[in-house]
Amino acid sequence: MAQDTHVLDRPPEGASADWTIPQNWQAYTAEEHATWDRLYARQAKLLPGRASKAYLKGLDALRLSDSGIPNFEELSERLMKLTGWQVVAVPGLVPDDVFFDHMANRRFVAGNFIRRPDQLDYIQEPDVFHDVFGHVPLLTDPVFADYLEAYGRGGNRALELGALKQLGRLYWYTVEFGLIREDDGLRIYGAGIVSSSAESHFALESDSPNRIGFDLKRVMRTDYRIDDFQQNYFVIPSYDALLRATVETDFAPLYGEILGQPDIPIAEILPGDDVITRGTQDYAKGKAA
Ligand SMILES: [Fe+2]
């Protein structure tokens, strides 16, 4: 689930007070299960050697290679045993406080619908493939699982402090579009990348984007784009370092500091950046031309 603006103020008809709905797994058609299988097969071929080891381990541990859209109850049972997380269905995007509250209680909210066969490469709203294939495998990693819970707790604090945009950027540049440095090179772990065939290549192999060492304050000041490949990727040294950077930081003074500073434009490189690759930005320039 992307953290984004929501469209409704209260749960729609049929949803519980916490916005969850039954996944209604029995109602998926054979065509919908086949869409999952096609998307799965395509990514499963691409990801070895590109995705983080912890992500690939999670795919196996959750048996996501089984044919068809996963049943959230079975998935939650496996996940619960590993890290105490569950997957719950929601009807699309939910309000920020609801999103944070689920996360702080180790419930990952996932859309239950799947994209149409003519939308394999692009969807506007996160579907079950993005949410489950993209996000859930890393929740089997105990450290990343703790990070996401801490993020949920930090979310309601950011709401109170008027820093939702800043915290949202942290989610964007880690949970959705993060890269990690592993022993044998850079790997992808963000859900927006691992669930996208084109961005799985682009994020690692293209000369166009900047790849910059992760810095909490820097990330929270950096704009991003939601409708195309990223122009910046931030690289964490480990999930442990990411977790520590967030739980060991007192966010109130940090927000106080960065709310008074200008936002950093999307593709800009700053003097203090740990630049891993300086991008040509040719992709973005080509689009603008
Ligand atoms: Fe997402």
mmCIF file of C-alpha atoms and ligand atoms in Angstrom:
data_model
loop_
_atom_site.group_PDB
_atom_site.id
_atom_site.type_symbol
_atom_site.label_atom_id
_atom_site.label_comp_id
_atom_site.label_asym_id
_atom_site.label_seq_id
_atom_site.Cartn_x
_atom_site.Cartn_y
_atom_site.Cartn_z
ATOM 1 C CA MET A 1 0.000 0.000 0.000
ATOM 2 C CA ALA A 2 1.374 3.382 -0.883
ATOM 3 C CA GLN A 3 1.118 6.070 1.670
ATOM 4 C CA ASP A 4 -0.830 8.652 -0.223
ATOM 5 C CA THR A 5 -3.834 10.887 -0.130
ATOM 6 C CA HIS A 6 -7.082 9.109 0.480
ATOM 7 C CA VAL A 7 -10.436 9.605 -1.154
ATOM 8 C CA LEU A 8 -12.883 8.729 1.616
ATOM 9 C CA ASP A 9 -13.413 10.043 5.130
ATOM 10 C CA ARG A 10 -15.077 7.008 6.615
ATOM 11 C CA PRO A 11 -15.084 3.303 5.868
ATOM 12 C CA PRO A 12 -17.190 2.433 2.837
ATOM 13 C CA GLU A 13 -20.224 0.160 3.060
ATOM 14 C CA GLY A 14 -19.225 -3.352 4.105
ATOM 15 C CA ALA A 15 -15.919 -2.355 5.737
ATOM 16 C CA SER A 16 -15.216 -2.615 9.476
ATOM 17 C CA ALA A 17 -14.532 0.424 11.656
ATOM 18 C CA ASP A 18 -10.803 -0.157 11.083
ATOM 19 C CA TRP A 19 -11.466 -0.136 7.313
ATOM 20 C CA THR A 20 -10.684 -3.812 6.805
ATOM 21 C CA ILE A 21 -12.832 -5.947 4.538
ATOM 22 C CA PRO A 22 -12.911 -9.684 3.910
ATOM 23 C CA GLN A 23 -10.455 -10.606 1.160
ATOM 24 C CA ASN A 24 -13.204 -12.743 -0.369
ATOM 25 C CA TRP A 25 -10.658 -15.100 -1.861
ATOM 26 C CA GLN A 26 -13.297 -17.480 -3.257
ATOM 27 C CA ALA A 27 -14.547 -14.709 -5.534
ATOM 28 C CA TYR A 28 -11.363 -14.386 -7.624
ATOM 29 C CA THR A 29 -11.859 -15.614 -11.176
ATOM 30 C CA ALA A 30 -9.541 -17.980 -13.021
ATOM 31 C CA GLU A 31 -8.451 -15.006 -15.129
ATOM 32 C CA GLU A 32 -7.502 -13.028 -12.015
ATOM 33 C CA HIS A 33 -5.438 -15.897 -10.634
ATOM 34 C CA ALA A 34 -3.793 -16.216 -14.057
ATOM 35 C CA THR A 35 -2.834 -12.518 -13.954
ATOM 36 C CA TRP A 36 -1.051 -13.112 -10.647
ATOM 37 C CA ASP A 37 0.736 -16.145 -12.117
ATOM 38 C CA ARG A 38 1.916 -14.170 -15.152
ATOM 39 C CA LEU A 39 3.202 -11.313 -13.022
ATOM 40 C CA TYR A 40 4.814 -13.735 -10.592
ATOM 41 C CA ALA A 41 6.571 -15.718 -13.328
ATOM 42 C CA ARG A 42 7.970 -12.569 -14.893
ATOM 43 C CA GLN A 43 9.373 -11.167 -11.625
ATOM 44 C CA ALA A 44 10.612 -14.537 -10.335
ATOM 45 C CA LYS A 45 12.853 -14.767 -13.400
ATOM 46 C CA LEU A 46 14.231 -11.246 -12.935
ATOM 47 C CA LEU A 47 14.791 -11.014 -9.219
ATOM 48 C CA PRO A 48 17.553 -13.530 -8.383
ATOM 49 C CA GLY A 49 20.751 -11.481 -8.417
ATOM 50 C CA ARG A 50 18.772 -8.219 -8.322
ATOM 51 C CA ALA A 51 16.584 -8.414 -5.206
ATOM 52 C CA SER A 52 17.913 -8.374 -1.669
ATOM 53 C CA LYS A 53 18.643 -11.780 -0.145
ATOM 54 C CA ALA A 54 16.148 -11.180 2.668
ATOM 55 C CA TYR A 55 13.408 -10.457 0.136
ATOM 56 C CA LEU A 56 14.121 -13.629 -1.868
ATOM 57 C CA LYS A 57 14.213 -15.685 1.317
ATOM 58 C CA GLY A 58 10.809 -14.260 2.251
ATOM 59 C CA LEU A 59 9.307 -15.216 -1.123
ATOM 60 C CA ASP A 60 10.293 -18.834 -0.416
ATOM 61 C CA ALA A 61 9.302 -18.818 3.247
ATOM 62 C CA LEU A 62 5.804 -17.583 2.385
ATOM 63 C CA ARG A 63 5.464 -19.976 -0.561
ATOM 64 C CA LEU A 64 4.414 -17.143 -2.813
ATOM 65 C CA SER A 65 5.355 -19.281 -5.804
ATOM 66 C CA ASP A 66 2.216 -21.371 -5.237
ATOM 67 C CA SER A 67 -0.153 -20.769 -8.119
ATOM 68 C CA GLY A 68 -2.803 -18.058 -7.838
ATOM 69 C CA ILE A 69 -3.487 -14.998 -5.700
ATOM 70 C CA PRO A 70 -2.490 -15.827 -2.106
ATOM 71 C CA ASN A 71 -5.177 -16.343 0.486
ATOM 72 C CA PHE A 72 -4.518 -13.690 3.166
ATOM 73 C CA GLU A 73 -5.510 -16.016 6.006
ATOM 74 C CA GLU A 74 -2.966 -18.644 5.025
ATOM 75 C CA LEU A 75 -0.372 -16.004 4.289
ATOM 76 C CA SER A 76 -0.923 -14.343 7.661
ATOM 77 C CA GLU A 77 -0.580 -17.678 9.427
ATOM 78 C CA ARG A 78 2.863 -18.228 7.931
ATOM 79 C CA LEU A 79 3.931 -14.639 8.490
ATOM 80 C CA MET A 80 2.625 -14.567 12.053
ATOM 81 C CA LYS A 81 4.868 -17.520 12.948
ATOM 82 C CA LEU A 82 7.911 -15.756 11.556
ATOM 83 C CA THR A 83 7.571 -12.147 12.728
ATOM 84 C CA GLY A 84 4.083 -11.637 14.197
ATOM 85 C CA TRP A 85 2.762 -9.669 11.209
ATOM 86 C CA GLN A 86 -0.546 -10.235 9.404
ATOM 87 C CA VAL A 87 -1.954 -9.147 6.070
ATOM 88 C CA VAL A 88 -5.430 -7.573 6.075
ATOM 89 C CA ALA A 89 -7.547 -6.482 3.120
ATOM 90 C CA VAL A 90 -8.746 -2.909 2.624
ATOM 91 C CA PRO A 91 -10.803 -1.307 -0.144
ATOM 92 C CA GLY A 92 -8.019 0.744 -1.746
ATOM 93 C CA LEU A 93 -6.278 3.666 -0.070
ATOM 94 C CA VAL A 94 -7.154 4.346 3.572
ATOM 95 C CA PRO A 95 -6.734 7.493 5.727
ATOM 96 C CA ASP A 96 -3.243 8.094 7.077
ATOM 97 C CA ASP A 97 -4.096 7.511 10.731
ATOM 98 C CA VAL A 98 -5.753 4.180 9.875
ATOM 99 C CA PHE A 99 -2.753 3.149 7.785
ATOM 100 C CA PHE A 100 -0.326 4.023 10.612
ATOM 101 C CA ASP A 101 -2.426 2.360 13.280
ATOM 102 C CA HIS A 102 -2.518 -0.958 11.409
ATOM 103 C CA MET A 103 1.202 -0.799 10.824
ATOM 104 C CA ALA A 104 2.020 0.043 14.434
ATOM 105 C CA ASN A 105 0.076 -3.127 15.330
ATOM 106 C CA ARG A 106 1.859 -5.291 12.761
ATOM 107 C CA ARG A 107 -1.000 -5.478 10.297
ATOM 108 C CA PHE A 108 -0.074 -4.796 6.710
ATOM 109 C CA VAL A 109 -2.998 -3.389 4.731
ATOM 110 C CA ALA A 110 -3.325 -4.729 1.196
ATOM 111 C CA GLY A 111 -5.714 -4.100 -1.667
ATOM 112 C CA ASN A 112 -7.663 -7.243 -2.533
ATOM 113 C CA PHE A 113 -8.251 -6.470 -6.216
ATOM 114 C CA ILE A 114 -5.847 -7.343 -9.026
ATOM 115 C CA ARG A 115 -5.012 -5.289 -12.114
ATOM 116 C CA ARG A 116 -6.600 -6.150 -15.459
ATOM 117 C CA PRO A 117 -4.611 -8.220 -17.965
ATOM 118 C CA ASP A 118 -4.079 -5.071 -20.079
ATOM 119 C CA GLN A 119 -2.511 -3.272 -17.077
ATOM 120 C CA LEU A 120 0.386 -5.630 -16.359
ATOM 121 C CA ASP A 121 2.943 -2.814 -16.457
ATOM 122 C CA TYR A 122 1.139 0.113 -14.912
ATOM 123 C CA ILE A 123 -1.530 0.642 -12.307
ATOM 124 C CA GLN A 124 -2.574 3.813 -10.549
ATOM 125 C CA GLU A 125 -3.685 2.290 -7.284
ATOM 126 C CA PRO A 126 -1.683 -0.452 -5.585
ATOM 127 C CA ASP A 127 -3.286 -3.844 -6.208
ATOM 128 C CA VAL A 128 -2.787 -7.198 -4.502
ATOM 129 C CA PHE A 129 0.269 -7.968 -6.614
ATOM 130 C CA HIS A 130 2.042 -4.766 -5.621
ATOM 131 C CA ASP A 131 0.966 -5.030 -2.002
ATOM 132 C CA VAL A 132 1.572 -8.721 -1.410
ATOM 133 C CA PHE A 133 4.351 -9.634 -3.825
ATOM 134 C CA GLY A 134 6.050 -6.266 -3.376
ATOM 135 C CA HIS A 135 5.747 -5.666 0.346
ATOM 136 C CA VAL A 136 5.066 -8.856 2.259
ATOM 137 C CA PRO A 137 8.224 -10.949 1.636
ATOM 138 C CA LEU A 138 10.435 -8.462 3.510
ATOM 139 C CA LEU A 139 8.081 -8.618 6.480
ATOM 140 C CA THR A 140 9.556 -12.086 7.126
ATOM 141 C CA ASP A 141 12.832 -10.362 8.002
ATOM 142 C CA PRO A 142 12.764 -9.617 11.748
ATOM 143 C CA VAL A 143 14.670 -6.353 11.456
ATOM 144 C CA PHE A 144 12.664 -4.960 8.565
ATOM 145 C CA ALA A 145 9.489 -6.106 10.343
ATOM 146 C CA ASP A 146 10.509 -3.993 13.332
ATOM 147 C CA TYR A 147 11.308 -1.050 11.070
ATOM 148 C CA LEU A 148 7.818 -1.022 9.578
ATOM 149 C CA GLU A 149 6.193 -1.225 12.983
ATOM 150 C CA ALA A 150 8.366 1.683 14.163
ATOM 151 C CA TYR A 151 7.338 3.593 11.040
ATOM 152 C CA GLY A 152 3.669 3.118 11.922
ATOM 153 C CA ARG A 153 4.258 4.425 15.419
ATOM 154 C CA GLY A 154 6.172 7.378 14.020
ATOM 155 C CA GLY A 155 3.339 8.101 11.613
ATOM 156 C CA ASN A 156 0.842 9.267 14.163
ATOM 157 C CA ARG A 157 3.540 11.387 15.787
ATOM 158 C CA ALA A 158 4.323 13.013 12.415
ATOM 159 C CA LEU A 159 0.611 13.749 11.941
ATOM 160 C CA GLU A 160 0.582 15.629 15.254
ATOM 161 C CA LEU A 161 3.776 17.501 14.381
ATOM 162 C CA GLY A 162 2.672 18.509 10.897
ATOM 163 C CA ALA A 163 5.459 16.518 9.253
ATOM 164 C CA LEU A 164 3.529 13.943 7.282
ATOM 165 C CA LYS A 165 5.109 14.942 3.989
ATOM 166 C CA GLN A 166 8.592 14.547 5.457
ATOM 167 C CA LEU A 167 7.860 11.143 6.970
ATOM 168 C CA GLY A 168 6.117 10.029 3.777
ATOM 169 C CA ARG A 169 9.357 10.613 1.899
ATOM 170 C CA LEU A 170 11.111 8.172 4.219
ATOM 171 C CA TYR A 171 8.526 5.528 3.314
ATOM 172 C CA TRP A 172 8.852 6.351 -0.348
ATOM 173 C CA TYR A 173 12.632 6.155 -0.521
ATOM 174 C CA THR A 174 12.912 3.014 1.634
ATOM 175 C CA VAL A 175 9.805 0.820 1.754
ATOM 176 C CA GLU A 176 8.749 1.637 -1.825
ATOM 177 C CA PHE A 177 11.960 2.455 -3.714
ATOM 178 C CA GLY A 178 14.881 1.483 -1.521
ATOM 179 C CA LEU A 179 18.193 -0.078 -2.580
ATOM 180 C CA ILE A 180 20.551 -1.926 -0.242
ATOM 181 C CA ARG A 181 24.269 -2.615 -0.471
ATOM 182 C CA GLU A 182 24.991 -6.324 -0.065
ATOM 183 C CA ASP A 183 28.313 -8.217 -0.226
ATOM 184 C CA ASP A 184 28.041 -8.771 -3.970
ATOM 185 C CA GLY A 185 26.696 -5.350 -4.969
ATOM 186 C CA LEU A 186 23.596 -3.178 -4.913
ATOM 187 C CA ARG A 187 20.252 -4.929 -4.609
ATOM 188 C CA ILE A 188 16.632 -3.759 -4.710
ATOM 189 C CA TYR A 189 14.230 -4.142 -1.817
ATOM 190 C CA GLY A 190 11.571 -1.438 -2.304
ATOM 191 C CA ALA A 191 8.137 -2.831 -3.154
ATOM 192 C CA GLY A 192 7.617 -0.392 -6.021
ATOM 193 C CA ILE A 193 10.754 -1.768 -7.686
ATOM 194 C CA VAL A 194 10.524 -5.506 -6.977
ATOM 195 C CA SER A 195 6.921 -5.603 -8.238
ATOM 196 C CA SER A 196 7.807 -3.790 -11.490
ATOM 197 C CA SER A 197 9.587 -5.521 -14.325
ATOM 198 C CA ALA A 198 10.837 -2.321 -15.964
ATOM 199 C CA GLU A 199 11.969 -0.620 -12.753
ATOM 200 C CA SER A 200 13.776 -3.772 -11.555
ATOM 201 C CA HIS A 201 16.116 -3.184 -14.503
ATOM 202 C CA PHE A 202 16.119 0.599 -14.369
ATOM 203 C CA ALA A 203 16.902 0.978 -10.665
ATOM 204 C CA LEU A 204 20.058 -1.124 -10.897
ATOM 205 C CA GLU A 205 21.230 -0.961 -14.494
ATOM 206 C CA SER A 206 20.313 2.423 -15.934
ATOM 207 C CA ASP A 207 22.889 5.244 -16.080
ATOM 208 C CA SER A 208 20.126 7.775 -15.624
ATOM 209 C CA PRO A 209 19.238 7.918 -11.892
ATOM 210 C CA ASN A 210 21.409 9.086 -9.002
ATOM 211 C CA ARG A 211 22.224 6.458 -6.395
ATOM 212 C CA ILE A 212 23.036 8.100 -3.098
ATOM 213 C CA GLY A 213 23.940 6.743 0.343
ATOM 214 C CA PHE A 214 20.967 6.871 2.720
ATOM 215 C CA ASP A 215 20.808 9.797 5.129
ATOM 216 C CA LEU A 216 17.627 10.204 7.145
ATOM 217 C CA LYS A 217 17.506 13.980 7.154
ATOM 218 C CA ARG A 218 18.453 14.271 3.487
ATOM 219 C CA VAL A 219 15.796 11.761 2.434
ATOM 220 C CA MET A 220 13.075 13.527 4.384
ATOM 221 C CA ARG A 221 13.828 16.764 2.549
ATOM 222 C CA THR A 222 13.819 15.236 -0.934
ATOM 223 C CA ASP A 223 10.907 15.478 -3.346
ATOM 224 C CA TYR A 224 9.897 12.458 -5.385
ATOM 225 C CA ARG A 225 7.805 11.593 -8.365
ATOM 226 C CA ILE A 226 4.953 9.161 -8.209
ATOM 227 C CA ASP A 227 4.178 8.671 -11.892
ATOM 228 C CA ASP A 228 7.411 7.374 -13.384
ATOM 229 C CA PHE A 229 10.802 5.816 -12.620
ATOM 230 C CA GLN A 230 12.680 7.507 -9.786
ATOM 231 C CA GLN A 231 15.495 9.958 -10.496
ATOM 232 C CA ASN A 232 17.137 9.234 -7.136
ATOM 233 C CA TYR A 233 17.522 5.994 -5.272
ATOM 234 C CA PHE A 234 18.873 5.952 -1.734
ATOM 235 C CA VAL A 235 21.074 3.033 -0.674
ATOM 236 C CA ILE A 236 21.020 1.656 2.871
ATOM 237 C CA PRO A 237 24.022 -0.301 4.203
ATOM 238 C CA SER A 238 21.758 -2.800 6.039
ATOM 239 C CA TYR A 239 18.235 -3.139 7.427
ATOM 240 C CA ASP A 240 19.757 -2.884 10.855
ATOM 241 C CA ALA A 241 21.244 0.520 10.055
ATOM 242 C CA LEU A 242 17.861 1.656 8.718
ATOM 243 C CA LEU A 243 16.054 0.505 11.851
ATOM 244 C CA ARG A 244 18.637 2.167 14.089
ATOM 245 C CA ALA A 245 18.516 5.428 12.138
ATOM 246 C CA THR A 246 14.811 5.636 12.873
ATOM 247 C CA VAL A 247 14.480 4.291 16.422
ATOM 248 C CA GLU A 248 17.525 6.147 17.700
ATOM 249 C CA THR A 249 16.388 9.490 16.293
ATOM 250 C CA ASP A 250 14.254 11.944 18.196
ATOM 251 C CA PHE A 251 12.005 13.069 15.365
ATOM 252 C CA ALA A 252 10.464 16.141 17.016
ATOM 253 C CA PRO A 253 13.642 18.273 16.896
ATOM 254 C CA LEU A 254 14.550 16.786 13.520
ATOM 255 C CA TYR A 255 11.194 17.867 12.046
ATOM 256 C CA GLY A 256 11.675 21.243 13.699
ATOM 257 C CA GLU A 257 14.942 21.599 11.820
ATOM 258 C CA ILE A 258 13.900 20.340 8.388
ATOM 259 C CA LEU A 259 10.513 22.049 8.300
ATOM 260 C CA GLY A 260 12.469 25.311 8.253
ATOM 261 C CA GLN A 261 14.672 24.213 5.355
ATOM 262 C CA PRO A 262 13.825 24.191 1.656
ATOM 263 C CA ASP A 263 12.845 20.936 -0.020
ATOM 264 C CA ILE A 264 15.561 19.350 -2.154
ATOM 265 C CA PRO A 265 14.588 19.143 -5.825
ATOM 266 C CA ILE A 266 14.180 15.613 -7.150
ATOM 267 C CA ALA A 267 17.423 15.003 -9.040
ATOM 268 C CA GLU A 268 19.732 17.437 -7.243
ATOM 269 C CA ILE A 269 23.006 16.273 -5.700
ATOM 270 C CA LEU A 270 24.244 18.132 -2.625
ATOM 271 C CA PRO A 271 27.895 18.736 -1.638
ATOM 272 C CA GLY A 272 27.659 16.427 1.398
ATOM 273 C CA ASP A 273 26.009 13.519 -0.436
ATOM 274 C CA ASP A 274 27.600 10.081 -0.460
ATOM 275 C CA VAL A 275 27.258 9.684 -4.225
ATOM 276 C CA ILE A 276 27.435 6.070 -5.343
ATOM 277 C CA THR A 277 26.541 6.786 -8.971
ATOM 278 C CA ARG A 278 25.910 10.230 -10.371
ATOM 279 C CA GLY A 279 23.069 9.825 -12.851
ATOM 280 C CA THR A 280 22.956 11.294 -16.346
ATOM 281 C CA GLN A 281 19.209 11.952 -15.873
ATOM 282 C CA ASP A 282 18.918 11.110 -19.595
ATOM 283 C CA TYR A 283 15.703 9.220 -19.006
ATOM 284 C CA ALA A 284 14.001 12.195 -17.361
ATOM 285 C CA LYS A 285 15.425 14.621 -19.942
ATOM 286 C CA GLY A 286 14.144 12.404 -22.759
ATOM 287 C CA LYS A 287 10.677 12.495 -21.252
ATOM 288 C CA ALA A 288 10.779 16.274 -20.865
ATOM 289 C CA ALA A 289 11.979 16.822 -24.439
HETATM 290 FE FE FE B 1 3.354 0.088 -1.798
#
